[in-house]
Amino acid sequence: MRVSKRAAMLGAAATLAAATLAQADEWGAYGHDPQGTRFSPLTQISPANVAKLKPAWTFHTGDISDGKTRGVQRSGFETTPLMLDGRLYLTTPFNRVIALDPATGKELWAYDPKIEKAAPYGDGLINRGLAAWRDTKAGTDACALRLYEATLDARLVSVDAASGQPCAGFGEAGVVSLRGVARYTPGQYHMTSPPIVVDGVVVVGSAIDDNARADMPDGVVRGFDARSGKLLWSWEPLAKPKDVADKAWKTGAGNAWTVLSADPARHVVYVPTGSASPDYWGGLRPGDNRWANSVVALDARTGKLKWGFQLVHHDLWDYDTAAAPLATTLTLKGRKTPVVIAGNKTGMVFVLDPVTGKPVLPVEERPVPASTLYGETASPTQPFPTATPPLVPQSQGADAVFGLTDADRKFCADTINAMSGHSIFSPPSEAGILAIPGNVGGINWSGFAWDAGHGRLIVSVSNLPAKVRMIAAKNFVKGDHGDLRAETTMQMGTPFAMSREFLRAPSGVPCIKPPFGELLALDLDAGKIVWRVPLGSLDELAPGVGHIAKGSIVLGGPIVTASGLVFQGGTVDRTLRAFSAADGKELWSAELPASAHATPMTYQVGGKQYVVIAAGGSAKIDEERQSDAVIAFALP
């Protein structure tokens, strides 16, 4: 039968429309789309009816560890599920991959890569999710839709989304080893965030423990053939400067541990990188340490560096670029402008050109204090955006401390007065500094979402400064292992150990004025924060403080829907919340069995919209309650 050109065009248009509608109902990547916008076009759940949301189903993975079994660390539940082709796909803290019926929560299949749970993973037992890729050459055969997971024990696995079986042609029985990196050390080198797939290439970074020693494992980013698992390219984030002698260069990391994003139309992967090792003393890594603490654009096909922009030079504060870069189009002074938005633990937001990496909104280099530590040369300047404000405080004097009692406030003031610095980029010292923001941010992997309806960036931030003190190695050996509640590491191979802790009063409350965590909306064109609201409470960690001081540490980010809603978990008070995207008013909340240190997602199936969150608690915060629950909410 002969088909007319017009009929063929109409048929193609109908197919495209159907595909677009299906995609609108789905959640196909960690950030909804490769660009990482976390913006859903769904509108069934709206500000007018969100107060009616109820639990629709709950699924228990069975994968949970309290950290008390010998050698097995505590688990945290950080997954953001994918929803594709009418199925929900998620990962567990033990790296199991599970498929669920998205309308009922019924398990369809589970795949277990059987990781070594007892290894000393620096982040505990966590995983943030999956990547997916459609193999157009597979037709209806097995692995037509593939799922990819990067495991804690450094493997890349590929499974068939239909059956949960390993894709046999990928590596060896569906598995590729990621352990072939310089200075690989089991446990210290691991994976926690999902890969990303662009142009048939699976791109994967790595998580590397902080501060154990100077020469930590290599932070290489790699691209693998999505069908065969063959290594196609490798990109090294760090290179020894030409004017530095070999013996004077001893470092590692600079790794991409957090979530990646991409612009498939430009064939680009946007890679956010962390600090070079160790975090707090850089005498063996002189220079700016490019491309650590940066956003870089790599050609997904070749791994070639297209551009890079460094957010922190010669990092001495653990100020990783922890948020996934977000690619979108801004209206700036009336003109639509493609941009890449980057943010890090400093709480500053940088807006870059997607082609060149140059700032679209102005950035200036400002002088910062010099280091007085033996062997250390801090960067003389650091980059500061000038068109947008910092999202969290960048200094804290002794005259503005917080506390529940006079004794609290005196302790906080005396502690700060004894420090050598209490503003952003104060270089670490033996007297101690107030790192503000602290090492959780600012902006952490919680990141941000794009509110396309209002043209705003929705950001969740933490405001918990840390006391950081350097300890001469000879004194560490003699017994100075840092303050009582501090995390202390030796930074082996350097002259200094490091002690850090959130600066808290004797009652347990932070020494900085609340709120301790916030959700806010940033208008990048106007250069102002449109609204900001306290987010959560620290009552779980300091009972009673919520009546006096608002806000919580935030680990887990926001999403936005076209109906004008922001959904946000991430706090320690075991609550999922919905806010008005227009003004930040809280419109709904639901109590969870444990804190939701994960980013939610939403989809529509069978004519009903669902909002799903993993609520299992944190691997790093010693919260009383843990769970293994995935919970879906919907309208009655």
XYZ file of C-alpha atoms in Angstrom:
636
model
C 0.000 0.000 0.000
C 1.325 3.403 -0.945
C 1.313 6.077 1.777
C 1.136 9.745 0.788
C 3.829 12.132 1.912
C 1.248 14.149 3.883
C -0.084 11.044 5.622
C 3.454 9.969 6.464
C 4.196 13.387 7.924
C 1.003 13.297 9.985
C 1.860 9.819 11.192
C 5.368 10.888 12.166
C 3.981 13.918 13.971
C 1.505 11.742 15.873
C 4.295 9.348 16.865
C 6.454 12.249 18.033
C 3.530 13.741 19.974
C 2.841 10.396 21.653
C 6.514 9.990 22.524
C 6.660 13.523 23.899
C 3.559 12.890 26.013
C 5.074 9.668 27.363
C 8.298 11.469 28.231
C 6.324 14.208 29.956
C 4.859 11.594 32.282
C 8.245 10.001 33.024
C 11.414 10.730 34.985
C 14.227 9.494 32.750
C 17.366 10.749 34.506
C 18.471 11.623 38.031
C 17.598 15.289 37.421
C 14.500 14.400 35.327
C 16.424 15.144 32.108
C 20.098 15.080 31.085
C 20.325 18.836 31.651
C 19.536 18.298 35.334
C 16.635 20.752 35.548
C 14.554 18.657 37.988
C 11.532 20.346 36.385
C 8.469 18.216 35.626
C 5.734 19.407 33.247
C 3.065 17.600 35.284
C 0.203 19.663 36.726
C -2.339 17.265 38.256
C -1.015 17.947 41.761
C -1.260 21.709 42.198
C -1.151 24.375 44.910
C -4.953 24.155 45.037
C -5.079 20.441 45.909
C -1.651 19.447 47.247
C -2.966 19.542 50.829
C -4.988 16.418 49.959
C -1.919 14.294 49.124
C -1.931 10.893 50.848
C 0.382 7.867 50.808
C -0.500 5.698 47.813
C 1.942 2.853 48.465
C 5.094 1.989 50.377
C 7.819 -0.438 49.344
C 10.480 -1.816 51.687
C 13.768 -2.847 50.093
C 15.020 -4.878 53.049
C 18.500 -3.347 52.624
C 19.512 -1.558 55.809
C 22.548 -1.517 58.097
C 22.821 0.180 61.468
C 26.616 0.066 61.342
C 26.826 -2.228 64.354
C 27.597 -5.433 62.477
C 31.336 -5.954 62.526
C 32.958 -4.362 59.500
C 29.692 -3.275 57.848
C 29.063 0.460 57.881
C 25.843 2.328 58.420
C 23.559 2.670 55.409
C 21.810 5.723 54.047
C 19.034 5.754 51.445
C 19.820 8.429 48.832
C 18.332 7.001 45.624
C 16.201 9.004 43.214
C 14.240 6.471 41.118
C 13.790 6.579 37.354
C 10.407 6.015 35.695
C 10.577 4.746 32.113
C 8.257 2.640 29.950
C 5.757 2.233 32.753
C 8.227 0.966 35.350
C 9.970 2.478 38.345
C 13.678 1.687 38.819
C 15.679 2.343 41.976
C 18.878 1.388 43.778
C 19.430 0.403 47.395
C 22.306 1.123 49.801
C 23.617 -2.381 48.983
C 23.615 -1.550 45.239
C 20.710 -3.818 44.446
C 18.639 -2.594 41.484
C 14.872 -3.036 41.844
C 12.001 -2.550 39.386
C 8.547 -1.694 40.731
C 5.071 -1.249 39.341
C 4.767 2.559 39.573
C 1.029 2.439 40.383
C 1.174 -0.165 43.163
C 4.779 -0.391 44.361
C 4.809 -4.136 43.653
C 8.275 -5.571 43.005
C 8.752 -6.794 39.435
C 12.377 -7.907 39.626
C 15.599 -7.320 41.556
C 19.238 -7.564 40.520
C 22.001 -8.015 43.096
C 25.611 -7.255 42.107
C 26.698 -8.731 45.477
C 29.046 -5.987 46.618
C 31.562 -6.342 49.410
C 29.577 -4.668 52.206
C 32.392 -4.802 54.767
C 34.848 -2.574 52.873
C 35.727 0.798 54.507
C 33.733 3.073 52.197
C 34.235 6.652 53.353
C 30.625 7.614 52.612
C 28.995 4.615 54.267
C 26.640 2.384 52.291
C 24.824 4.667 49.850
C 23.879 4.992 46.191
C 22.054 7.843 44.459
C 20.613 6.072 41.431
C 20.828 4.885 37.847
C 21.345 5.974 34.267
C 19.320 4.599 31.344
C 19.974 4.200 27.623
C 17.859 2.957 24.711
C 19.766 0.704 22.344
C 18.089 1.496 19.026
C 19.862 -1.434 17.360
C 18.446 -3.954 19.807
C 14.860 -3.626 18.571
C 12.650 -5.691 20.867
C 15.510 -7.933 21.947
C 16.956 -8.121 25.440
C 18.610 -4.931 26.694
C 16.702 -2.638 24.347
C 16.446 -0.380 27.395
C 19.525 -0.662 29.590
C 20.134 0.497 33.139
C 23.607 1.377 34.420
C 24.824 1.497 37.995
C 28.250 2.380 39.385
C 28.773 0.324 42.544
C 30.488 0.993 45.835
C 33.114 -1.663 45.085
C 34.051 0.101 41.816
C 32.194 -1.762 39.095
C 29.969 -0.541 36.281
C 26.996 -2.849 35.715
C 24.494 -2.949 32.860
C 21.145 -4.700 33.274
C 18.126 -5.238 31.057
C 15.318 -2.960 32.213
C 12.725 -5.503 31.129
C 14.053 -8.515 33.042
C 16.733 -7.335 35.460
C 19.235 -9.714 33.909
C 22.801 -8.547 33.175
C 23.404 -7.439 29.587
C 25.668 -10.263 28.446
C 27.578 -8.322 25.799
C 28.597 -5.576 28.199
C 32.054 -6.259 29.675
C 32.092 -9.667 31.325
C 28.547 -10.871 31.997
C 27.265 -7.300 32.248
C 30.066 -5.963 34.456
C 33.068 -3.699 33.805
C 35.748 -3.164 36.459
C 36.466 0.459 37.399
C 39.449 -0.394 39.594
C 42.187 0.231 37.050
C 43.183 3.682 38.278
C 46.428 4.983 39.716
C 46.797 4.308 43.453
C 43.533 2.352 43.607
C 42.698 1.395 47.187
C 39.633 -0.753 47.985
C 37.052 1.178 49.970
C 38.799 4.526 49.594
C 37.935 4.459 45.887
C 34.238 3.832 45.287
C 31.148 5.091 43.448
C 28.022 6.670 44.921
C 26.375 8.698 42.126
C 24.832 7.540 38.841
C 26.686 7.552 35.525
C 25.248 9.462 32.574
C 24.831 8.282 28.963
C 25.333 10.592 25.974
C 25.940 9.572 22.345
C 26.072 5.916 23.327
C 28.858 6.556 25.854
C 28.485 5.805 29.582
C 30.396 8.464 31.512
C 31.345 7.706 35.107
C 33.230 9.529 37.858
C 34.198 8.292 41.327
C 34.045 8.983 45.057
C 37.373 9.135 46.904
C 37.774 9.411 50.663
C 38.859 12.780 52.026
C 42.083 13.514 53.869
C 43.507 10.041 54.490
C 46.774 10.881 52.744
C 48.307 13.222 50.176
C 48.404 10.817 47.237
C 44.844 9.510 47.162
C 43.618 7.517 44.133
C 43.374 9.189 40.753
C 40.137 11.113 40.063
C 39.941 10.080 36.400
C 36.619 10.417 34.520
C 36.000 7.681 31.943
C 33.722 6.985 29.000
C 32.652 3.433 28.059
C 30.794 2.114 25.039
C 27.199 1.714 26.217
C 26.738 -1.552 24.346
C 30.067 -3.362 24.771
C 31.531 -1.729 27.861
C 34.771 -1.004 26.022
C 36.794 1.875 27.461
C 36.672 4.697 24.902
C 38.429 7.527 26.702
C 39.807 8.811 30.002
C 40.117 12.378 31.240
C 42.469 13.357 34.073
C 41.331 16.336 36.195
C 44.796 17.113 37.600
C 48.159 17.632 35.965
C 51.474 18.640 37.495
C 52.405 22.188 36.476
C 55.436 22.271 34.179
C 57.429 24.457 36.584
C 56.940 22.069 39.546
C 59.476 19.303 40.228
C 58.241 15.726 40.376
C 59.191 15.349 44.044
C 57.215 18.488 44.907
C 53.972 17.091 43.449
C 52.054 14.516 45.458
C 48.275 14.547 45.204
C 45.226 12.763 43.849
C 41.415 12.992 43.724
C 39.967 16.123 42.047
C 37.279 13.586 41.296
C 33.690 13.837 40.047
C 31.861 12.189 42.955
C 28.519 13.917 42.591
C 25.816 13.871 39.905
C 26.776 14.581 36.274
C 24.631 16.416 33.738
C 24.742 16.840 29.963
C 23.610 18.681 26.864
C 23.026 15.931 24.286
C 22.450 18.438 21.471
C 25.964 19.791 22.011
C 27.423 16.291 22.634
C 28.684 17.570 25.994
C 28.900 16.141 29.501
C 29.151 18.659 32.330
C 31.444 17.330 35.049
C 31.579 18.889 38.543
C 34.818 18.109 40.375
C 35.909 18.063 44.005
C 39.084 19.054 45.762
C 42.564 17.663 45.235
C 43.944 15.592 48.115
C 44.290 16.269 50.918
C 41.604 18.885 51.486
C 43.232 21.122 54.098
C 46.947 21.308 53.242
C 48.192 21.821 49.703
C 51.948 22.121 50.085
C 52.490 19.112 47.792
C 50.040 20.346 45.150
C 51.215 23.905 44.385
C 49.237 26.101 42.005
C 45.521 26.440 41.310
C 45.069 22.639 40.932
C 43.069 22.848 37.735
C 40.670 21.202 37.085
C 39.779 20.356 40.684
C 36.872 22.344 42.204
C 35.564 23.122 38.740
C 32.889 22.555 36.167
C 34.312 21.156 32.958
C 32.639 20.429 29.637
C 33.837 17.224 27.985
C 32.989 15.983 24.503
C 31.006 12.850 25.325
C 32.330 11.076 22.227
C 36.047 11.636 22.812
C 36.531 12.910 26.363
C 38.238 16.003 24.989
C 38.103 19.061 27.249
C 36.012 21.784 25.607
C 36.273 24.234 28.487
C 36.656 24.482 32.231
C 35.773 27.006 34.898
C 37.296 26.760 38.381
C 35.072 27.815 41.284
C 37.800 27.583 43.974
C 41.559 27.878 43.435
C 43.882 25.612 45.430
C 41.092 24.449 47.732
C 41.929 24.297 51.448
C 38.353 23.983 52.791
C 36.714 20.944 51.097
C 34.662 23.300 48.923
C 33.767 20.727 46.261
C 31.599 21.586 43.288
C 28.983 19.324 44.821
C 25.865 20.369 42.889
C 25.149 18.902 39.468
C 25.518 21.640 36.823
C 22.170 22.716 35.385
C 21.753 23.602 31.710
C 18.803 25.827 30.809
C 17.818 29.028 29.027
C 17.628 32.262 31.014
C 15.914 35.464 30.071
C 18.569 38.070 30.784
C 17.685 41.707 30.095
C 14.911 40.519 27.797
C 17.066 38.093 25.787
C 16.876 34.322 25.944
C 20.347 33.097 26.843
C 21.528 29.471 27.064
C 23.507 28.953 30.265
C 25.090 26.390 32.544
C 24.497 27.108 36.237
C 27.117 25.926 38.727
C 27.157 26.044 42.513
C 29.403 24.731 45.263
C 29.791 24.474 49.007
C 30.687 28.177 49.274
C 27.017 28.922 48.618
C 27.878 30.983 45.548
C 26.211 30.550 42.142
C 28.074 30.959 38.843
C 26.320 31.355 35.468
C 28.405 30.221 32.495
C 28.252 30.172 28.711
C 27.649 26.559 27.530
C 29.938 27.015 24.506
C 32.939 28.769 26.065
C 32.550 28.313 29.833
C 33.070 32.037 30.334
C 30.866 33.801 32.909
C 27.570 35.113 31.541
C 27.049 36.988 34.798
C 30.178 38.792 36.018
C 32.736 37.191 38.331
C 35.690 38.984 39.922
C 38.855 37.740 41.575
C 39.127 39.149 45.089
C 42.149 39.069 47.402
C 41.928 36.556 50.247
C 44.206 36.011 53.290
C 47.577 34.308 52.903
C 48.438 31.106 54.755
C 50.901 31.056 57.649
C 51.217 27.255 57.743
C 54.580 25.685 57.042
C 54.926 24.759 53.377
C 51.561 26.162 52.324
C 50.974 28.772 49.613
C 47.304 29.656 49.407
C 45.851 31.233 46.289
C 46.089 35.043 46.593
C 42.600 35.469 45.094
C 39.315 33.596 44.790
C 36.391 34.047 42.340
C 33.246 35.832 43.576
C 30.078 36.380 41.509
C 29.149 40.063 41.578
C 25.640 39.981 40.067
C 24.140 37.489 42.523
C 24.400 37.365 46.315
C 25.946 34.504 48.298
C 23.180 32.213 49.508
C 24.617 31.627 53.004
C 26.628 33.724 55.502
C 30.340 34.045 54.718
C 31.550 35.399 58.072
C 30.691 35.060 61.744
C 32.033 37.331 64.456
C 32.121 36.553 68.168
C 29.592 39.361 68.770
C 26.846 37.603 66.785
C 26.875 34.066 68.128
C 23.834 31.961 68.929
C 23.130 29.786 71.955
C 20.312 28.655 74.218
C 21.954 30.054 77.362
C 24.512 32.627 78.428
C 26.977 29.767 78.921
C 26.357 28.643 75.326
C 26.962 32.090 73.943
C 30.092 32.639 76.018
C 31.550 29.328 74.870
C 30.848 30.162 71.209
C 32.264 33.693 71.482
C 35.397 32.535 73.304
C 35.979 29.778 70.754
C 35.670 32.145 67.789
C 37.875 34.785 69.445
C 40.651 32.219 69.792
C 40.604 31.410 66.068
C 42.877 32.914 63.441
C 40.022 33.581 61.033
C 36.246 33.442 60.863
C 35.308 34.369 57.296
C 35.197 32.535 53.975
C 38.621 31.516 52.622
C 40.406 32.063 55.951
C 43.360 29.663 55.507
C 43.560 26.710 57.938
C 45.907 27.194 60.886
C 47.126 25.510 64.046
C 45.073 27.981 66.103
C 41.998 26.921 64.178
C 39.602 28.711 61.841
C 35.872 28.958 61.469
C 35.238 27.497 58.029
C 32.122 29.347 56.946
C 30.384 27.792 55.159
C 31.449 24.427 56.569
C 32.311 21.327 54.592
C 28.646 20.409 53.994
C 27.946 23.803 52.436
C 26.430 26.023 51.353
C 25.228 24.015 48.418
C 25.959 20.303 48.604
C 24.854 17.458 46.310
C 21.307 18.533 47.175
C 21.861 21.053 44.415
C 19.097 23.022 42.762
C 16.085 22.832 40.441
C 14.891 25.099 37.659
C 11.488 26.757 38.084
C 10.621 27.250 34.422
C 7.320 28.915 35.278
C 8.953 31.822 37.090
C 12.458 31.640 35.573
C 14.083 31.091 38.977
C 16.621 28.784 40.540
C 15.291 26.854 43.557
C 18.110 26.002 45.956
C 18.337 24.199 49.289
C 21.267 25.259 51.482
C 22.837 24.410 54.846
C 24.283 26.964 57.256
C 26.564 25.053 59.636
C 30.106 26.466 59.977
C 32.875 24.148 61.101
C 35.866 24.565 63.370
C 38.940 23.365 61.462
C 42.288 22.987 63.225
C 45.596 21.790 61.842
C 47.736 19.609 64.109
C 51.460 19.258 63.535
C 52.220 15.618 62.806
C 54.683 15.423 65.712
C 51.974 16.632 68.103
C 49.438 14.215 66.660
C 51.801 11.350 67.406
C 52.162 12.663 70.963
C 48.404 12.465 71.508
C 46.790 15.647 70.142
C 44.001 13.970 68.197
C 41.761 17.002 67.904
C 38.789 18.161 69.917
C 36.565 15.696 71.731
C 33.747 15.535 69.177
C 35.845 16.260 66.114
C 36.544 14.168 63.035
C 40.323 13.819 62.856
C 42.417 12.462 60.000
C 46.196 12.214 59.644
C 46.600 13.480 56.064
C 49.494 11.030 55.797
C 52.468 12.245 53.809
C 51.977 15.835 54.966
C 53.278 17.765 58.020
C 49.757 18.223 59.432
C 46.801 16.205 60.628
C 43.344 17.781 60.437
C 40.575 18.124 63.032
C 37.139 19.429 62.090
C 33.697 19.593 63.660
C 30.556 21.675 63.343
C 30.922 24.508 65.807
C 28.353 23.760 68.500
C 27.643 25.101 71.964
C 27.673 22.784 75.021
C 23.889 22.329 74.626
C 24.472 20.906 71.147
C 23.046 23.785 69.112
C 25.155 25.436 66.380
C 26.982 28.631 67.336
C 25.714 30.502 64.281
C 22.389 32.273 64.217
C 19.584 30.263 62.601
C 18.109 29.216 60.287
C 20.495 26.292 59.915
C 18.981 25.236 56.594
C 16.858 27.051 54.037
C 14.995 26.723 50.776
C 15.176 29.764 48.531
C 14.343 31.120 45.093
C 17.030 33.060 43.222
C 16.179 35.419 40.357
C 19.382 35.396 38.317
C 18.289 38.190 35.990
C 17.426 40.559 38.835
C 20.342 39.321 40.936
C 18.275 38.860 44.080
C 16.755 36.256 46.336
C 12.989 36.461 45.781
C 12.015 34.369 48.781
C 13.694 32.215 51.384
C 12.177 30.046 54.109
C 13.651 27.992 56.960
C 13.773 24.321 56.067
C 13.178 21.671 58.713
C 14.437 21.427 62.264
C 17.341 19.961 64.232
C 15.041 18.612 66.971
C 16.078 15.043 66.165
C 19.699 15.892 67.044
C 19.125 18.586 69.710
C 15.691 18.002 71.295
C 13.750 21.201 71.902
C 15.857 23.450 69.699
C 13.151 23.579 67.030
C 10.998 25.793 69.240
C 13.749 28.408 69.304
C 15.772 27.952 66.123
C 14.575 26.841 62.701
C 16.336 24.961 59.942
C 18.189 21.690 59.432
C 21.248 20.435 57.676
C 20.012 19.606 54.147
C 21.177 16.544 52.195
C 18.657 15.947 49.434
C 17.411 18.481 46.910
C 14.272 20.083 45.458
C 12.162 19.371 42.393
C 9.656 21.714 40.708
C 6.437 20.985 38.813
C 4.737 23.054 36.116
C 1.754 23.520 38.429
C 3.906 25.740 40.643
C 5.013 23.368 43.396
C 8.395 22.660 44.974
C 8.836 19.272 46.693
C 11.715 18.998 49.146
C 12.948 16.422 51.659
C 16.575 16.310 52.790
C 16.132 17.417 56.414
C 16.755 15.413 59.593
C 13.202 15.922 60.875
C 11.715 13.053 58.824
C 9.444 15.230 56.671
C 8.632 15.688 52.986
C 7.263 19.133 52.190
C 5.553 20.965 49.336
C 5.995 24.709 48.860
C 4.507 27.302 46.554
C 7.080 28.074 43.866
C 5.642 31.591 43.676
C 6.295 32.722 47.250
C 7.797 29.817 49.239
C 4.742 29.238 51.407
C 4.608 25.715 52.828
C 1.418 24.080 51.535
C 1.736 20.445 52.679
C 3.937 18.115 54.655
C 4.028 14.437 55.509
C 5.838 12.645 58.304
C 8.187 9.893 57.116
C 9.530 6.790 58.897
C 13.059 8.215 58.671
C 14.731 11.278 57.213
C 14.622 11.562 53.439
C 18.230 12.331 52.497
C 17.340 11.971 48.839
C 15.862 14.037 46.027
C 12.205 13.214 45.262
C 10.785 12.595 41.792
C 7.368 12.632 40.159
C 5.607 10.871 37.282
C 2.134 10.133 35.960
C 0.752 6.680 35.180
C -2.821 5.505 34.652
C -4.005 9.103 34.758
C -2.617 9.672 38.276
C 0.402 11.725 39.304
C 2.696 10.366 42.024
C 5.468 11.949 44.079
C 8.062 9.425 45.311
C 10.775 9.749 47.960
C 13.298 7.368 49.523
C 13.099 7.717 53.308
C 15.828 5.683 54.949
C 18.005 8.035 56.987
C 21.637 9.044 56.639
C 24.828 7.006 56.562
C 26.801 9.858 58.135
C 24.396 11.552 60.548
C 23.771 9.465 63.646
C 19.998 9.728 63.537
C 17.918 7.554 65.831
C 15.609 6.208 63.127
C 16.493 4.344 59.968
C 14.262 2.775 57.367
C 14.278 1.092 53.963
C 11.062 2.696 52.715
C 10.215 4.089 49.300
C 6.964 6.023 49.623
C 4.634 7.257 46.869
C 2.105 10.032 47.478
C -0.912 10.807 45.289
C -4.281 12.518 45.387
C -7.190 10.361 46.628
